[in-house]
Each structure stands twice: as C-alpha cells, then as structure tokens.
mmCIF file of C-alpha atoms in Angstrom:
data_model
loop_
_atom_site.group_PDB
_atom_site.id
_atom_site.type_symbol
_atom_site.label_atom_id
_atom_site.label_comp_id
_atom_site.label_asym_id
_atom_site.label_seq_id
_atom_site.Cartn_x
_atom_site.Cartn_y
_atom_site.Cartn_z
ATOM 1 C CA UNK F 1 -45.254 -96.119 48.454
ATOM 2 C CA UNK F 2 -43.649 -96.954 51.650
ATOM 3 C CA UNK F 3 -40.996 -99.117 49.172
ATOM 4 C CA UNK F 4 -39.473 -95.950 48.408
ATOM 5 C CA UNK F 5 -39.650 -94.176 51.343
ATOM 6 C CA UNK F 6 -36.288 -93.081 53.660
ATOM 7 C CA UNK F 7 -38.527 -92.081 56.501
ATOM 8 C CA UNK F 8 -40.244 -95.796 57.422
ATOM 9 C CA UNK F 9 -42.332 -96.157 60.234
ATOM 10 C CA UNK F 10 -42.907 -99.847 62.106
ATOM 11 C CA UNK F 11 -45.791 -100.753 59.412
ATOM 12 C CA UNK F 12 -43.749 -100.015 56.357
ATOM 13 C CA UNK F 13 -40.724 -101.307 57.993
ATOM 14 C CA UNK F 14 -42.318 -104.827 58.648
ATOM 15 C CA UNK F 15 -43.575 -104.850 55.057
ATOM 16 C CA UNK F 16 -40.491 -103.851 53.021
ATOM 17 C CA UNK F 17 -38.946 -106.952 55.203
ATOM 18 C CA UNK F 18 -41.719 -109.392 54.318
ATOM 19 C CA UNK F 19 -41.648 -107.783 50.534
ATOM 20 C CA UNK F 20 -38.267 -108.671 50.692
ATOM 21 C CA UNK F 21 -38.430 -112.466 52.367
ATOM 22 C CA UNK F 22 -40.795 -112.740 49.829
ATOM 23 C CA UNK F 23 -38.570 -111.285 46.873
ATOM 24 C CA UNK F 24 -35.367 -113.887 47.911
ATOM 25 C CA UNK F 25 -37.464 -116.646 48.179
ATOM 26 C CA UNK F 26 -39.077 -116.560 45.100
ATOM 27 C CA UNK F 27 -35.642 -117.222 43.635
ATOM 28 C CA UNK F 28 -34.673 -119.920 46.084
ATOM 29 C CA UNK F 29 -32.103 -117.746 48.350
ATOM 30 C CA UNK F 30 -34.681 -117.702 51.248
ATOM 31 C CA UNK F 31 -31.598 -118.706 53.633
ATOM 32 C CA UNK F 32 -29.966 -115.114 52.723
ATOM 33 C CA UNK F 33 -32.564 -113.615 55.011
ATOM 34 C CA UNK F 34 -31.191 -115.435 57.783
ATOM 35 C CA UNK F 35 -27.620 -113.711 57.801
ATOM 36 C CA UNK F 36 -26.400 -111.927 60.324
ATOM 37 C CA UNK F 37 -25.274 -109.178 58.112
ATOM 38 C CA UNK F 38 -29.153 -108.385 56.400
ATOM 39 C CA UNK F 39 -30.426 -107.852 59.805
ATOM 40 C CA UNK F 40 -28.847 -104.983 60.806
ATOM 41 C CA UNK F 41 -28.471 -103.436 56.989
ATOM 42 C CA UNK F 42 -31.046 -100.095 57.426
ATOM 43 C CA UNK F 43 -34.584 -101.060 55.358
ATOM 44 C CA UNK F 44 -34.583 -98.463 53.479
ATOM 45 C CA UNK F 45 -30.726 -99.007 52.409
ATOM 46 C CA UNK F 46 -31.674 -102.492 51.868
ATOM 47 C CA UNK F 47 -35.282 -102.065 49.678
ATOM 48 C CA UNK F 48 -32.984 -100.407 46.906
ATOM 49 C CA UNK F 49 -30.799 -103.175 46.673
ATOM 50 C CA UNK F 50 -33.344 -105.930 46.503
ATOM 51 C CA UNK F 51 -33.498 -105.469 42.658
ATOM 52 C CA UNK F 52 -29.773 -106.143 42.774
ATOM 53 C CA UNK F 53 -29.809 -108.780 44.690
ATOM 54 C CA UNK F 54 -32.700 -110.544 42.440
ATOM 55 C CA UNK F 55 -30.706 -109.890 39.393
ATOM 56 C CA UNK F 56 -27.343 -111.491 40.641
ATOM 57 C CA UNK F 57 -27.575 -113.027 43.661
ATOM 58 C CA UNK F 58 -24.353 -111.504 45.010
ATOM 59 C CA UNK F 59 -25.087 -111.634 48.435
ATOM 60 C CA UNK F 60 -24.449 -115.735 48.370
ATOM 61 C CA UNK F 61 -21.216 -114.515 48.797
ATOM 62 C CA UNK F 62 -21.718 -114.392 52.467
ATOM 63 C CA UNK F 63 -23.986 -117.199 52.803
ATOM 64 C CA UNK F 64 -20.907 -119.754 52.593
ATOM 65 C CA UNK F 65 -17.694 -117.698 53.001
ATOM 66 C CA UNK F 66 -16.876 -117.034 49.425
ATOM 67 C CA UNK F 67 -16.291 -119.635 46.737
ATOM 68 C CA UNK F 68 -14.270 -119.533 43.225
ATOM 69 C CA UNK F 69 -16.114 -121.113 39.985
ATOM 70 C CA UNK F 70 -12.539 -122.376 38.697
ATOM 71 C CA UNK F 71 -11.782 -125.407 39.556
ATOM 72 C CA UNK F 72 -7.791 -126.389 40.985
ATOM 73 C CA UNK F 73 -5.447 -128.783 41.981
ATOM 74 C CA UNK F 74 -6.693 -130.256 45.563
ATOM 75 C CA UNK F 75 -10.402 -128.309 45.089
ATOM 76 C CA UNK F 76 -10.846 -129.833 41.594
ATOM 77 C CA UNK F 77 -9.980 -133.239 42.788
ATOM 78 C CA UNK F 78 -12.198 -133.471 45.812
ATOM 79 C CA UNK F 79 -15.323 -132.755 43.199
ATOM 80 C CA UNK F 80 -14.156 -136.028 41.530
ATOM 81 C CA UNK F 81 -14.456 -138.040 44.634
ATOM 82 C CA UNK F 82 -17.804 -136.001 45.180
ATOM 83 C CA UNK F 83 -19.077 -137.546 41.948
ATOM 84 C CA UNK F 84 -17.057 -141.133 42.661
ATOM 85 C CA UNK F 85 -18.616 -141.172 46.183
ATOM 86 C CA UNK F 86 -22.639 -140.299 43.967
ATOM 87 C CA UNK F 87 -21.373 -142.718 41.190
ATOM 88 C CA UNK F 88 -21.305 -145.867 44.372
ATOM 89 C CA UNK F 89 -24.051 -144.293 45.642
ATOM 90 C CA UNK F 90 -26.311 -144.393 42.168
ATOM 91 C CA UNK F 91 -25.135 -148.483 41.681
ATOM 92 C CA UNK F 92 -27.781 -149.135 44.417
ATOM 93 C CA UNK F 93 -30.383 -148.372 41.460
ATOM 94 C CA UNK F 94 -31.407 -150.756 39.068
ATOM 95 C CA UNK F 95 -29.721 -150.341 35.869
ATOM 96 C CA UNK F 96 -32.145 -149.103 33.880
ATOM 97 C CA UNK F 97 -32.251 -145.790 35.930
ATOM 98 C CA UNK F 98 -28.670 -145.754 36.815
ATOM 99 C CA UNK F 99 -27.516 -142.121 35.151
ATOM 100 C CA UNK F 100 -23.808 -141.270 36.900
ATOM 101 C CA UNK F 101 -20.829 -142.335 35.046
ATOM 102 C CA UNK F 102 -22.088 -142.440 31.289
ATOM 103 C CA UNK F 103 -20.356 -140.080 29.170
ATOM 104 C CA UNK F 104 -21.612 -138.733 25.322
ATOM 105 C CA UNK F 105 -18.845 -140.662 22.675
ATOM 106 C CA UNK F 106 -19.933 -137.481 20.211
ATOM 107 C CA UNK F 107 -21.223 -134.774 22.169
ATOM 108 C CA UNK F 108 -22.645 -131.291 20.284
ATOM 109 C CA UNK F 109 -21.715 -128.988 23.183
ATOM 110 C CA UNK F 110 -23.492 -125.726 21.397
ATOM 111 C CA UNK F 111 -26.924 -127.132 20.717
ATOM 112 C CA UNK F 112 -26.814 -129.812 24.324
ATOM 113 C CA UNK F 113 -26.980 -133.111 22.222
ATOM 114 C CA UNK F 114 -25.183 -136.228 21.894
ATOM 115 C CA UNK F 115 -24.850 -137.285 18.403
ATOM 116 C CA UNK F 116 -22.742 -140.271 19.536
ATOM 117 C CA UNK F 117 -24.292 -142.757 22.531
ATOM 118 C CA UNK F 118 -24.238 -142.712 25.998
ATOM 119 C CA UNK F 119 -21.408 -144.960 27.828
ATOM 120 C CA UNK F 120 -21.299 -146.422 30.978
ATOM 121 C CA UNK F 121 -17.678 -146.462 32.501
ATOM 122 C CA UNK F 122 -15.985 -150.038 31.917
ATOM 123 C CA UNK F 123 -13.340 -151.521 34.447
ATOM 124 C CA UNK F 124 -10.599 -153.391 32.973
ATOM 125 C CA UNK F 125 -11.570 -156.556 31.577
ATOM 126 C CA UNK F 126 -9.556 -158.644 33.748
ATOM 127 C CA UNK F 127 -10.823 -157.005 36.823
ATOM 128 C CA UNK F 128 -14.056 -159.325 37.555
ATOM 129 C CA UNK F 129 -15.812 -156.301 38.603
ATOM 130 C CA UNK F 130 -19.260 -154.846 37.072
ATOM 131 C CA UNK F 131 -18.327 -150.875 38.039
ATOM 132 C CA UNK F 132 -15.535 -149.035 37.992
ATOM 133 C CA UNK F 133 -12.958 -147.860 40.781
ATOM 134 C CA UNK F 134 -11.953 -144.676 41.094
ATOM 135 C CA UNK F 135 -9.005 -144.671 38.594
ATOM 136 C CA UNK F 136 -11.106 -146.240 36.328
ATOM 137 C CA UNK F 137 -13.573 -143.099 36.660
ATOM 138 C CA UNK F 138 -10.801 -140.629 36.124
ATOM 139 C CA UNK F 139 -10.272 -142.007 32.862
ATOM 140 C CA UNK F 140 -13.398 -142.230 31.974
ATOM 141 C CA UNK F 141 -13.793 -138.397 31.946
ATOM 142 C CA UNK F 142 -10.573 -137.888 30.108
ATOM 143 C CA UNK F 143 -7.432 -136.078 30.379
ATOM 144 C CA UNK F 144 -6.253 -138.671 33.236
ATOM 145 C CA UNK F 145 -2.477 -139.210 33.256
ATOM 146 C CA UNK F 146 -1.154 -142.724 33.752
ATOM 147 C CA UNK F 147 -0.828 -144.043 37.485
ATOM 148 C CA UNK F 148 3.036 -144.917 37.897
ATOM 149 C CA UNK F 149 3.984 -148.230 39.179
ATOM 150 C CA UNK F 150 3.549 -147.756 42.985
ATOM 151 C CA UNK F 151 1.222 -145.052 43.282
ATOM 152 C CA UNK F 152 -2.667 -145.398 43.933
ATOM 153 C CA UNK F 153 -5.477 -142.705 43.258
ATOM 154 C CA UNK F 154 -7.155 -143.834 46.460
ATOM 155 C CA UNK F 155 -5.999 -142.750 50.074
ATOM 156 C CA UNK F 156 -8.244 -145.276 52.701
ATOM 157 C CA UNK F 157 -8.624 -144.182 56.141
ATOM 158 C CA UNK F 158 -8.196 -146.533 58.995
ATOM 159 C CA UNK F 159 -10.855 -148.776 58.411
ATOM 160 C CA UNK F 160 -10.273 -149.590 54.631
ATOM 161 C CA UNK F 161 -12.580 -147.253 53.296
ATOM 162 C CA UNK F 162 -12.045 -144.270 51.136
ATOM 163 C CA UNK F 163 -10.614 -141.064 52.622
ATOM 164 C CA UNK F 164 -12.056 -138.222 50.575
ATOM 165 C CA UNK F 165 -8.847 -135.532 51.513
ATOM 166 C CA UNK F 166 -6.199 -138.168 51.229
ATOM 167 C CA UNK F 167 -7.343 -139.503 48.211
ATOM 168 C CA UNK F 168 -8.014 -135.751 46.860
ATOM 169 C CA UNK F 169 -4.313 -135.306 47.487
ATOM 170 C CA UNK F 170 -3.141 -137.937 45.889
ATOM 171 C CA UNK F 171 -5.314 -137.242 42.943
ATOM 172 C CA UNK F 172 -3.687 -133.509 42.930
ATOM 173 C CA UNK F 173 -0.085 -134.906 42.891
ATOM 174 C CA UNK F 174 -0.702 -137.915 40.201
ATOM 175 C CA UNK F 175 -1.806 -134.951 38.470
ATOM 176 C CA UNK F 176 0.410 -131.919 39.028
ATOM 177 C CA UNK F 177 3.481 -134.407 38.577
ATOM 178 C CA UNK F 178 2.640 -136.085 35.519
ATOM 179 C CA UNK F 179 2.494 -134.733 31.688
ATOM 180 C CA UNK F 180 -1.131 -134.985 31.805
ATOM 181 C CA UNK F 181 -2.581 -132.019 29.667
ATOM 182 C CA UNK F 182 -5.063 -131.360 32.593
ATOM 183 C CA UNK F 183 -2.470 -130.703 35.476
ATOM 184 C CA UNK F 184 -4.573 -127.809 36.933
ATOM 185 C CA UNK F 185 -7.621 -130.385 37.210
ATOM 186 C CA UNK F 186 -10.210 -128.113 35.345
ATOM 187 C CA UNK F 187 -13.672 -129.114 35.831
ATOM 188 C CA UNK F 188 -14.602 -131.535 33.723
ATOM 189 C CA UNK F 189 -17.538 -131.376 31.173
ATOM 190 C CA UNK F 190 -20.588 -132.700 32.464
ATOM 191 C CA UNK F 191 -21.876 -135.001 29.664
ATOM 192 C CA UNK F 192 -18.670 -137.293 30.545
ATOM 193 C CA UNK F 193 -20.053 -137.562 34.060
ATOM 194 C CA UNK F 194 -23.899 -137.945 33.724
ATOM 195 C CA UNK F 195 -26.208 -138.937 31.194
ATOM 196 C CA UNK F 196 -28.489 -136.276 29.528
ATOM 197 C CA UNK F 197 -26.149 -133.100 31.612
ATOM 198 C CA UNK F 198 -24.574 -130.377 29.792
ATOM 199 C CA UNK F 199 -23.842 -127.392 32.209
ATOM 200 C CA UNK F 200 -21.772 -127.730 35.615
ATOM 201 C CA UNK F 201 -24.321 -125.891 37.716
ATOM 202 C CA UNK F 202 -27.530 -128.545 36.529
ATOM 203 C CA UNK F 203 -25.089 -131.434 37.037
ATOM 204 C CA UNK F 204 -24.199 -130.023 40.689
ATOM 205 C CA UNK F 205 -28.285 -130.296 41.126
ATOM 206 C CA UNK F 206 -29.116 -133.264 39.199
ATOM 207 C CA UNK F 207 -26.182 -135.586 41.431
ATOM 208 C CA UNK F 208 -27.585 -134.131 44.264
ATOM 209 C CA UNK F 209 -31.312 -134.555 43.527
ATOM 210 C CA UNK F 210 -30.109 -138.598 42.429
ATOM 211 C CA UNK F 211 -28.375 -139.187 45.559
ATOM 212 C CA UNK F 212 -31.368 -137.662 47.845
ATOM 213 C CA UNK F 213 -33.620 -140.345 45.548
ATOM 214 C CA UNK F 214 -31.436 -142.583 46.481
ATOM 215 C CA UNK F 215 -31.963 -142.124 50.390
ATOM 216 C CA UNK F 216 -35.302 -142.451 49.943
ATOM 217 C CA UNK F 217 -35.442 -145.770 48.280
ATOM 218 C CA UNK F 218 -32.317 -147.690 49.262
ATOM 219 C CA UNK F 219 -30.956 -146.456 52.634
ATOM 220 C CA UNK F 220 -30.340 -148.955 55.377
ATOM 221 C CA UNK F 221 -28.117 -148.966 58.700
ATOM 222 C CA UNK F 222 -25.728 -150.893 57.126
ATOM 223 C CA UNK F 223 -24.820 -148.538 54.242
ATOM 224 C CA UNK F 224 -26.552 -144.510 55.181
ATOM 225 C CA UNK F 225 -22.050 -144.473 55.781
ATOM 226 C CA UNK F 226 -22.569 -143.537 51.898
ATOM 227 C CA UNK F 227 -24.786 -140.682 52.201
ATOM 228 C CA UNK F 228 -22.671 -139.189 55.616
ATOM 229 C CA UNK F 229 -19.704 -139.102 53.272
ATOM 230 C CA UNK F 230 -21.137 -137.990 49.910
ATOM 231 C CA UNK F 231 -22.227 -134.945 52.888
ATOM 232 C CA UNK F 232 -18.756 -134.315 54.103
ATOM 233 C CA UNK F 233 -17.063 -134.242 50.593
ATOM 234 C CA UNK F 234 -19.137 -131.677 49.785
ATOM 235 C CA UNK F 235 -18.910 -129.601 52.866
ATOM 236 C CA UNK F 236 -14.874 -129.770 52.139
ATOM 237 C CA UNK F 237 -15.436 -128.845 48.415
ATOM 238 C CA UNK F 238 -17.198 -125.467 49.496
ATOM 239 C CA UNK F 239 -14.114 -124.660 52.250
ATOM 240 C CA UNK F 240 -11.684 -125.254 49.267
ATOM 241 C CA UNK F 241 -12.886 -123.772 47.154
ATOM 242 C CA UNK F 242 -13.100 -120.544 49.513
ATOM 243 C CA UNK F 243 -9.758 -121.412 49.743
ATOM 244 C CA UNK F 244 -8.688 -120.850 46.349
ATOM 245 C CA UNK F 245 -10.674 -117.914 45.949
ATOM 246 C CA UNK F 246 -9.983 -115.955 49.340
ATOM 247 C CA UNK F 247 -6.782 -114.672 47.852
ATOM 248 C CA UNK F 248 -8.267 -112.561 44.926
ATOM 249 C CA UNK F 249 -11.031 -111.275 47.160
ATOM 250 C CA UNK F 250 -8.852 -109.873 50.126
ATOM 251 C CA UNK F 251 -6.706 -107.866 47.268
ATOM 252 C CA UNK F 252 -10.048 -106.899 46.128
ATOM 253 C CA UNK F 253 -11.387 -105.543 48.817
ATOM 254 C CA UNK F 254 -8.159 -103.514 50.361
ATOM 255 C CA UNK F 255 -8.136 -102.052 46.829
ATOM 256 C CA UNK F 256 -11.668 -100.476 47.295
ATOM 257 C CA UNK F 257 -11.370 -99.928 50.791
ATOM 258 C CA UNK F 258 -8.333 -99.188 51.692
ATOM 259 C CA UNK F 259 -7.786 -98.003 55.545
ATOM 260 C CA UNK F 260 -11.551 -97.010 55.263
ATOM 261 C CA UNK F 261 -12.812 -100.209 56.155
ATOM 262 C CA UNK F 262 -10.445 -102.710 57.963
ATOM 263 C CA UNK F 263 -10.852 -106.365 56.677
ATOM 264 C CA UNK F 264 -11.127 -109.184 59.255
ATOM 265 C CA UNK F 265 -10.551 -112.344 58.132
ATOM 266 C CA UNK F 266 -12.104 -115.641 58.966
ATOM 267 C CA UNK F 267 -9.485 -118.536 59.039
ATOM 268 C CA UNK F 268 -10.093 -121.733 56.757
ATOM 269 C CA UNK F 269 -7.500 -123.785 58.434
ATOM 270 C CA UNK F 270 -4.596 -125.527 56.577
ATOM 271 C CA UNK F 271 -4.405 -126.176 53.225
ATOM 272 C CA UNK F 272 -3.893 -129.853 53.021
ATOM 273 C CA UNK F 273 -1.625 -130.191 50.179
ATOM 274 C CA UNK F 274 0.672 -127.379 50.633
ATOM 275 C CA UNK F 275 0.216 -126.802 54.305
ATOM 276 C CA UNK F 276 -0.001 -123.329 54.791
ATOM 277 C CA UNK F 277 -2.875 -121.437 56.352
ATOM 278 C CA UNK F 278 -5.874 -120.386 54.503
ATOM 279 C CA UNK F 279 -7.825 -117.453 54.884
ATOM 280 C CA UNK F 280 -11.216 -115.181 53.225
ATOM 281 C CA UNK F 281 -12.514 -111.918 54.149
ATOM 282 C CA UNK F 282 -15.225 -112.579 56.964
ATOM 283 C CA UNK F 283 -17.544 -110.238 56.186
ATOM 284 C CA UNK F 284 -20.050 -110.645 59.179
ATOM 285 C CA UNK F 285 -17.244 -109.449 61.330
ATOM 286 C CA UNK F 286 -16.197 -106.650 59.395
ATOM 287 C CA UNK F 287 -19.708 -104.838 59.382
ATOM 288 C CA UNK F 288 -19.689 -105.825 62.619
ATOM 289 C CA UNK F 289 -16.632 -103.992 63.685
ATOM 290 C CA UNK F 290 -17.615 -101.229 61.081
ATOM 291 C CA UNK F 291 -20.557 -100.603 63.093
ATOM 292 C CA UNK F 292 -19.145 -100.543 66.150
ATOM 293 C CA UNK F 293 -16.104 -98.299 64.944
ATOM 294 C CA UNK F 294 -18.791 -96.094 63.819
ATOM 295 C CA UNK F 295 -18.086 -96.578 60.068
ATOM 296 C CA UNK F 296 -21.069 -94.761 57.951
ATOM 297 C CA UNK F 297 -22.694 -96.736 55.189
ATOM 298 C CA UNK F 298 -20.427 -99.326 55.615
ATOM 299 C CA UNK F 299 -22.844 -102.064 55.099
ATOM 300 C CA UNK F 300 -24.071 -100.955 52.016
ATOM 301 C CA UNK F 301 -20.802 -100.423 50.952
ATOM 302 C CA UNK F 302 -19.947 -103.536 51.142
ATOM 303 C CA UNK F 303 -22.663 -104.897 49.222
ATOM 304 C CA UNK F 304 -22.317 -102.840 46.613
ATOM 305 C CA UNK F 305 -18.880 -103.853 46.647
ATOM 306 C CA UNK F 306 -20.218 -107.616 46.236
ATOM 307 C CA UNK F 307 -22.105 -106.746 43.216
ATOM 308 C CA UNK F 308 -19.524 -104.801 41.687
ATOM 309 C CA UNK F 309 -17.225 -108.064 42.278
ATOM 310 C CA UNK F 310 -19.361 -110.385 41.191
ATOM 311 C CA UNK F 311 -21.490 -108.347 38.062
ATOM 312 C CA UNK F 312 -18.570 -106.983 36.460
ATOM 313 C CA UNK F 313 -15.805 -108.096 33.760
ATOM 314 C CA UNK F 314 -14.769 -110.915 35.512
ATOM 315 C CA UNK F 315 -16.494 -113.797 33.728
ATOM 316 C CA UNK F 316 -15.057 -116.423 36.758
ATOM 317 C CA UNK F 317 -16.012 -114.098 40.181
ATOM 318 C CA UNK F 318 -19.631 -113.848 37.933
ATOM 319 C CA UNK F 319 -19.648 -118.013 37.652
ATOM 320 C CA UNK F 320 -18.721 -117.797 41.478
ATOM 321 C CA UNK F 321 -22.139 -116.902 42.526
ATOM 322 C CA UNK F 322 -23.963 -119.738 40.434
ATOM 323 C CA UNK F 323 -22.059 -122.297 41.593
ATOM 324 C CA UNK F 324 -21.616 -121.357 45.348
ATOM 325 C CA UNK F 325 -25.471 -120.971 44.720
ATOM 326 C CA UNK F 326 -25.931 -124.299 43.640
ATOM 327 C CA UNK F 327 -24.053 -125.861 46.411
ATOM 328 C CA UNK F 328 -25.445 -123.882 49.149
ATOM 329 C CA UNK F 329 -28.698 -125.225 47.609
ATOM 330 C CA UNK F 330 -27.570 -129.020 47.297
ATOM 331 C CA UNK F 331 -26.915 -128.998 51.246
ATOM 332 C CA UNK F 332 -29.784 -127.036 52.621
ATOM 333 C CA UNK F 333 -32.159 -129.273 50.015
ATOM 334 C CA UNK F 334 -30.528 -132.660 51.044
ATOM 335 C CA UNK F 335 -31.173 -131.730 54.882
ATOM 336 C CA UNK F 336 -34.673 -131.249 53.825
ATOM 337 C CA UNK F 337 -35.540 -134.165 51.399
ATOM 338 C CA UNK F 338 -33.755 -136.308 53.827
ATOM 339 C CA UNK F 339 -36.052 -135.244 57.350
ATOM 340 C CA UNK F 340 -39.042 -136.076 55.555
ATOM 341 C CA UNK F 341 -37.879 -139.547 54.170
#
C-alpha cells in the first residue's frame, strides 16, 4: 500500500502523483496540479491530504490569489457589468433562445421555481430601443437607487465604448451615496438575472457556458471586441475580489503563525475607488522562503491552515472556495471552448 507509506521509493512516488492528478481531476481542479506550491509539497505529506483536498477544494485558494464570496461596493459592481457586457453579448441570439436578463415576477427560492413568469428587461417606452442599457439592467434586478440629474451609470473609454472600471466606479458611488437599501451592492439573486438560475455559483457557469455558445455561432472581426471584454471584466472581478478578501486572510494567517512563518505578500495594485494599495498573502513565496529559511513542515502547514480557513465556522471564507472555483473554471473553460471553435 505504497498510498500509505512514509518511506516511498521512485515507483510509488510516481504513482501516488498520478493517483493524485487523477484524484483532482476527477473533480475538475486538474489546474491545481500545476502550482508551484504542490510540486515541492513531500508525497507522502501530500497523499494524506488528497482526501481533504477532494472534500473542499481548499487549495483553489492559491490557484487565483484568494477571493471573498461576499460581494462589495466596486467588486459587486464590476459583476454587474460582467453580466451587462453577457446580456449584449446573448442579444446576438435569436429570441427564442435568448436567456440573460429575464427575471422570475414570483420566484419560490426554497423549492427553485417560479410561480410567477419569466421577464425580459424593458427600456423605457420612449427610448426606441428593443434592449435595455445598463441603468435599465440595474433596475431590473432591483434594489437600484435613482440616477440624479447629471450623473450616468456608464463610464466610456476613449472611443465611446463602455469602460468596465469606470463604469464599476460610478456604479459604486450612485450606490454608496444614495438611500438605496442595497448600498453595499450584495450579489444579486440569480433568477432576476437569468432565466431558469437559482444559485450564484450555476449562474457564474451557465453565463459563461452562453457566452462561449455564443463565440461559436456569432463571432465575427467586427464584433469578437465583445468577447475580449466580457474576458477582461472577469479577470478584474477575480483581482477585486482578492482585494476585498486579502485583509481578513493576512490577520488570519499572522494569528496562526505568528513569527513562525513570515507572510510575504503579493501586491494587487491600487484600489480604484479609494486609491490605496491592495495586498493578499502570496503564498507561493512564502513556502518558498519557508523552505529556503529552513522552516519544517511548513508547507503542510499551510495547507492545513487553508482547510481550517476555508472548512470551518465561517459560512463566507467556506462560499469563497465555490465561487473562486467557479471562476477559475469559467476562464480556463472559455480558453478551451474558444481554441477549438
């Protein structure tokens, strides 16, 4: 039982790694095998956390910095360009199979049914337009305050088009400033978003999977612009949201390590909306320099530190590691549906 066994030779070596390839991808996390911080984890450390890592995929923690499930301010808003940016995206679909931007008038949110119908969002009736703008959108999901006289949702960059961070920002403010009962922008339910969607991680997966249809069928030179920036909203949604949640995990982590294990930090740049600099605990680095410092069991410290921080009481750090899961799985799928289109 070579699984089990601290003294491994080069056989047993090579097949607790392939057992454990084989374990991750059975569950879709293939990519984990690919960080830096597996490789040099000992095999016999790592074949008794496998089981762990099955049961809560904790490790995803390192495969995209380190993201919070709880939506906020500036990180809450860019989602809703996110699903704006798949909303334009799914109008290049005949009606019939157009699913992004209907919302349940009577939705049953404990049995996953709408009692009521499904709507499509309206623009104003004086608008001439079939589809609605982004304002429009906000209000179709609820909780929107009113726009004062002067103010616009939507930042444009220099060409005219829609700037995902600008307009996040001036989503954040229109809400933070008003009397809006939603001024931390919580996510929003998912049935007022998409037809037939009830929980945040299957909508994250079902926009995804519409927009990679989408590419197949309708793409041209004059409009793949759509899919590029659908891309880079959601490559800024993952570094907010690290954002938001580096704070709680650094006080985490000096809390169980103390002095024992010195932190490094990997820098997330500037915040956008309040300018200061952002930061999360890079943990590649700091088994690195553990190793190097001669730090004993550090690595598997620090995994079981991850599942301790992301298994325990905290119901929002144990949502953390579905959702980063589902977006880590939205990008490396789109890369893949779209190379074989």
């Amino acid at each position: 039982m070579c699984w089990f066994n601290f003294v491994i030779d080069s056989s047993c070596k090579a097949r607790i790694y392939e057992r454990t390839r084989s374990s991750l991808s059975s569950i879709g996390l293939s990519e984990i095998w690919e960080l830096p911080l597996l490789t040099f984890v000992d095999p016999s450390a790592l074949s008794h956390l496998v089981a762990t890592i099955m049961r809560i995929s904790l490790v995803l923690s390192l495969s995209y910095l380190s993201v919070a499930v709880w939506a906020g301010g500036y990180q809450g808003c860019l989602e809703r360009v996110w699903l704006f940016q798949a909303y334009e995206i799914d109008a290049l679909n005949p009606l019939a199979d157009q699913t992004i931007g209907f919302k349940c008038t009577k939705a049953d949110e404990k049995k996953k049914e709408c009692t009521g119908v499904w709507t499509a969002c309206r623009p104003g009736a004086t608008t001439g337009r079939t589809r609605c703008d982004f304002g429009e959108l906000m209000k179709h999901l609820g909780k929107a305050p009113t726009v004062k006289k002067g103010d616009a949702w939507v930042g444009l960059d220099d060409k005219g088009n829609l700037d995902s961070e600008k307009t996040a920002k001036n989503c954040y403010r229109i809400f933070s400033t008003s009397d809006a009962r939603n001024k931390n922008v919580k996510n929003f339910p998912p049935y007022t978003a998409m037809r037939d969607t009830w929980e945040y991680n299957e909508y994250i997966m079902k926009i995804s999977t519409k927009v990679n249809d989408a590419y197949r069928t309708h793409k041209t030179e004059a409009n793949k612009h759509l899919w590029e920036r659908f891309d880079d909203t959601r490559a800024k949604i993952s570094v907010a949201r690290a954002a938001d949640h580096g704070p709680y995990l650094i006080e985490a982590a000096k809390d169980k390590f103390g002095p024992d294990l010195p932190l490094s930090r990997q820098d997330l740049g500037i915040n956008p909306v309040t300018g200061m600099p952002q930061e999360t605990v890079d943990w590649k680095m700091t088994a690195l320099q553990a190793k190097v410092k001669g730090i004993r069991n550090a690595n598997t410290d620090i995994l079981r530190f991850l599942q301790d921080f992301y298994s325990g009481s905290d119901k929002h750090a144990r949502d953390h590691a579905q959702v980063i899961r589902s977006y880590k799985r939205v990008a490396d799928r789109s890369q893949s549906c779209r190379r074989r289109s």
